[in-house]
């Protein structure tokens, strides 16, 4: 029971720290304070990714021969921790490198892998995941986008939705229906596609948080070569599961203020009687958040221990997002209520902590949905960890075209 | 990074589980529950002593095994799973750990070998009535080495040979070692929520009292003892919470309603998933506590508070929802759910209620962040 680094881990951390000390500063000096969601921000992100790749700090667990770092999962976690401490880390590559490219690596031919992996690692090309549709989010396999074989090509028509980054992405992995006459999971096929194709139309969606990070994507007679197929025809669900398994590892990191920031706020604001930090109801909640955050942190340490002992982490990691998303929402709300009448202000120039709590309040609902809703994650824990039966499936053995549908 | 039991510790834990499966099945627990005159299971107590668990962390020179605290945590987890009806926590976590940390050489030499051999049961007497124990309200007094006053409730107070008693001396709180078999001590067994762990009222009328640790430092010493005990209790709570989840799962997989097993209904599945999440949060915090306890780290007060809060929450949730999953069966005396429900309350209160630990945690965080 020791959560200090082993000597090898400590050496790696030292090396990473030294490298970051030098390069993170240089990176900041070069790019200054670029505003999110601007072309400069993207350029800075790509530049940082390339810098990391050249030093073996991008995709640390992937073989060096394909552009990765040739390292261990622990090294990857250690570098991630240090990178976060150094205040760097751009979100643009998470979906591509965390989910899409691993799927390409698992199912594409050698030529295709060679073509795509290197540029993705270096941040030259960005990928998106085109799974969700108006007819299928949690139930991904209910999707309707059709792919019809035409000689050596496939013709694709349909619509995706909530595709993060589609508007700036170069490539995407696309799950389609190739056979509506069989049950839903059996008639799917996966492809990789070029997002710049004229037959792909991307319409940014305005999120409740105010941002425009995800999109509707329309395909009108998009033609893709059969060689762009990932996995066998009709085997798309199997391919998608590889992506979704990686998704659980990729998402889950906390994305917002935690107990430390709210404690700081509570020290500064006045409460019902005296400083807000002295409000007993607040202290109770603070204790719970601390215990949950630390519990999550130490659960990650336990996962790292399992990794270092050669075990693979299972679906247990689903607990991370359930805890962090719900906590972010409750914590942000408490902070906003703590500001009392002033809490309605989102103006970063006026509000305490530059309105980070208000912004988190508006982002948290998305965090509870993206990458699997709370309910779906609990199903995963119940079924895969605790071995309980699956839900009743009225669509089992029913041809997709005969499945009941609604909204 | 090594944040798990080692192979040796896992082996010890497995052996402990096997021993308890053989010597502490529910009939042993019920043997105490159903007979109000029995305070604990003497046979199990003897067996546990023979296993060396009572002296697991006591140095070999005092007759113990000299193991580390993580080993004791592993044993605690199994005792909690088995809802063992023995005064282990009072004797080992409180008396032995307290004397090892604060006792004089003479106190160590007199107490520790007897604990290790299973000849001496201990207890901690702080409470004097409903509500939180505070420096201002302390009524028990020591004058000229003689203790007077009443302590209520005292876990294992009716069966212990010695007590660690918080009392004021010259207007300042101190901790005192008192022989409960000596003159000036009256004991009365009381009814409790968890009859498998006994409680008593102790009345002192000029009982001989010997100070443990510095004069005037009673509250700090008790708090330091409770910090250590909190980590170990958290492992008992975790063991109990895990067992509740297992029981609920087993029952749900065998019980049919509306033509299918209830384990297939999402309300039940999500309930069990919630139990799992809380148990894992408790496990991770408990491991951190184990590390801090074993290394005597300055983080111990924070780690112990977090471990105790998480474990209290997990065991409470698991024990109450376990009954719910069992339906009407769960509300019967004959089904074992209530053993855990009772024990979850006993363990949550025995070293101070969760609200007290939440306050301790937050004030520690305040100090840390102010520095
Ligand atoms: C910020 C954000 C980014 C996203 N990025 C992407 C992306 O890049 N690519 C992509 O493909 N998708 C993306 N998504 C889509 C996301 O994966 C889906 O929104 C999500 O899986 C839920 O699907 P849905 O929105 O259709 O909700 P629905 O599936 O319609 O769910 C509605 C409600 O029903 C509940 N529900 C559904 N099924 C069950 C069940 N079996 N049991 C119990 N309750 C159930 C849900 O939990 C939810 O509460 C993103 C979503 C968000 C919010």
Coordinates of N, CA and C and ligand atoms in Angstrom, one line a residue, chain A residues 95 129 131-132 137-138 162-164 214 363 366 369-371 373 375-376 379 391, chain B residues 266, ligand 1:
Chain A
X95 N -11.0 12.4 -28.8 CA -11.9 11.5 -29.5 C -11.1 10.7 -30.6
X129 N -16.1 10.9 -34.3 CA -16.8 9.7 -34.2 C -18.2 9.9 -34.6
X131 N -21.3 8.3 -34.7 CA -22.2 7.2 -34.3 C -23.6 7.7 -34.0
X132 N -23.8 8.6 -33.1 CA -25.2 9.0 -32.7 C -26.0 9.6 -33.8
X137 N -29.1 7.1 -29.9 CA -28.0 7.7 -29.1 C -27.5 6.6 -28.1
X138 N -28.2 6.5 -27.0 CA -27.9 5.3 -26.1 C -28.0 4.0 -26.9
X162 N -24.9 15.4 -32.9 CA -24.0 15.5 -31.7 C -22.6 15.1 -32.0
X163 N -22.1 15.2 -33.2 CA -20.8 14.8 -33.5 C -19.8 15.9 -33.1
X164 N -19.1 15.6 -32.0 CA -18.1 16.6 -31.5 C -17.0 16.8 -32.5
X214 N -20.5 20.7 -31.0 CA -20.9 19.5 -31.7 C -21.9 19.9 -32.9
X363 N -22.4 23.4 -18.4 CA -21.7 22.3 -19.1 C -22.0 20.9 -18.6
X366 N -24.3 18.2 -20.1 CA -23.7 17.5 -21.2 C -22.8 16.4 -20.8
X369 N -24.3 13.2 -20.1 CA -24.9 12.5 -21.3 C -23.9 12.0 -22.2
X370 N -22.8 12.8 -22.5 CA -21.8 12.4 -23.5 C -21.1 11.2 -23.0
X371 N -20.8 10.3 -24.0 CA -20.0 9.1 -23.7 C -20.7 8.1 -22.8
X373 N -24.9 7.9 -20.9 CA -25.6 8.6 -19.9 C -25.4 7.9 -18.5
X375 N -27.5 6.6 -16.7 CA -28.3 5.4 -16.7 C -27.6 4.2 -17.4
X376 N -27.1 4.6 -18.6 CA -26.4 3.5 -19.4 C -25.1 3.0 -18.6
X379 N -26.2 0.7 -16.0 CA -26.4 -0.6 -16.6 C -25.2 -1.4 -16.9
X391 N -31.4 -5.8 -19.8 CA -32.8 -5.3 -19.8 C -33.7 -6.2 -20.7
Chain B
X266 N -34.5 -2.6 -13.9 CA -33.4 -1.6 -13.8 C -33.4 -0.9 -12.5
Ligands
LIG1 C1 -21.4 17.1 -25.3 C2 -21.8 15.9 -26.1 C3 -20.9 15.4 -27.0 C4 -21.2 14.3 -27.8 N1 -20.3 13.9 -28.7 C5 -20.6 12.8 -29.6 C6 -19.7 12.4 -30.6 O1 -18.6 13.0 -30.8 N2 -20.1 11.4 -31.4 C7 -21.2 10.7 -31.2 O2 -21.5 9.8 -32.0 N3 -22.1 11.1 -30.2 C8 -21.8 12.1 -29.4 N4 -22.7 12.5 -28.4 C9 -23.9 11.8 -28.3 C10 -24.1 10.9 -27.0 O3 -23.3 9.8 -27.2 C11 -25.6 10.7 -26.8 O4 -26.2 11.9 -26.6 C12 -25.8 9.7 -25.7 O5 -25.3 8.4 -25.9 C13 -27.3 9.6 -25.3 O6 -28.1 9.4 -26.4 P1 -29.3 10.3 -26.7 O7 -28.9 11.7 -26.6 O8 -30.0 9.9 -28.0 O9 -30.3 10.1 -25.5 P2 -31.4 8.9 -25.4 O10 -30.7 7.6 -25.7 O11 -32.6 9.3 -26.2 O12 -31.7 8.9 -23.9 C14 -32.7 9.8 -23.3 C15 -32.9 9.4 -21.9 O13 -33.3 8.0 -21.8 C16 -32.4 7.3 -21.0 N5 -32.3 5.9 -21.6 C17 -32.0 5.5 -22.8 N6 -31.9 4.2 -22.9 C18 -32.0 3.7 -21.7 C19 -32.0 2.4 -21.1 N7 -31.8 1.3 -21.8 N8 -32.2 2.4 -19.8 C20 -32.5 3.5 -19.0 N9 -32.5 4.7 -19.5 C21 -32.3 4.8 -20.8 C22 -31.1 8.0 -21.1 O14 -30.2 7.7 -20.0 C23 -31.6 9.4 -21.1 O15 -31.8 9.8 -19.8 C24 -22.4 13.6 -27.6 C25 -23.3 14.1 -26.7 C26 -23.0 15.2 -25.9 C27 -24.0 15.7 -24.9

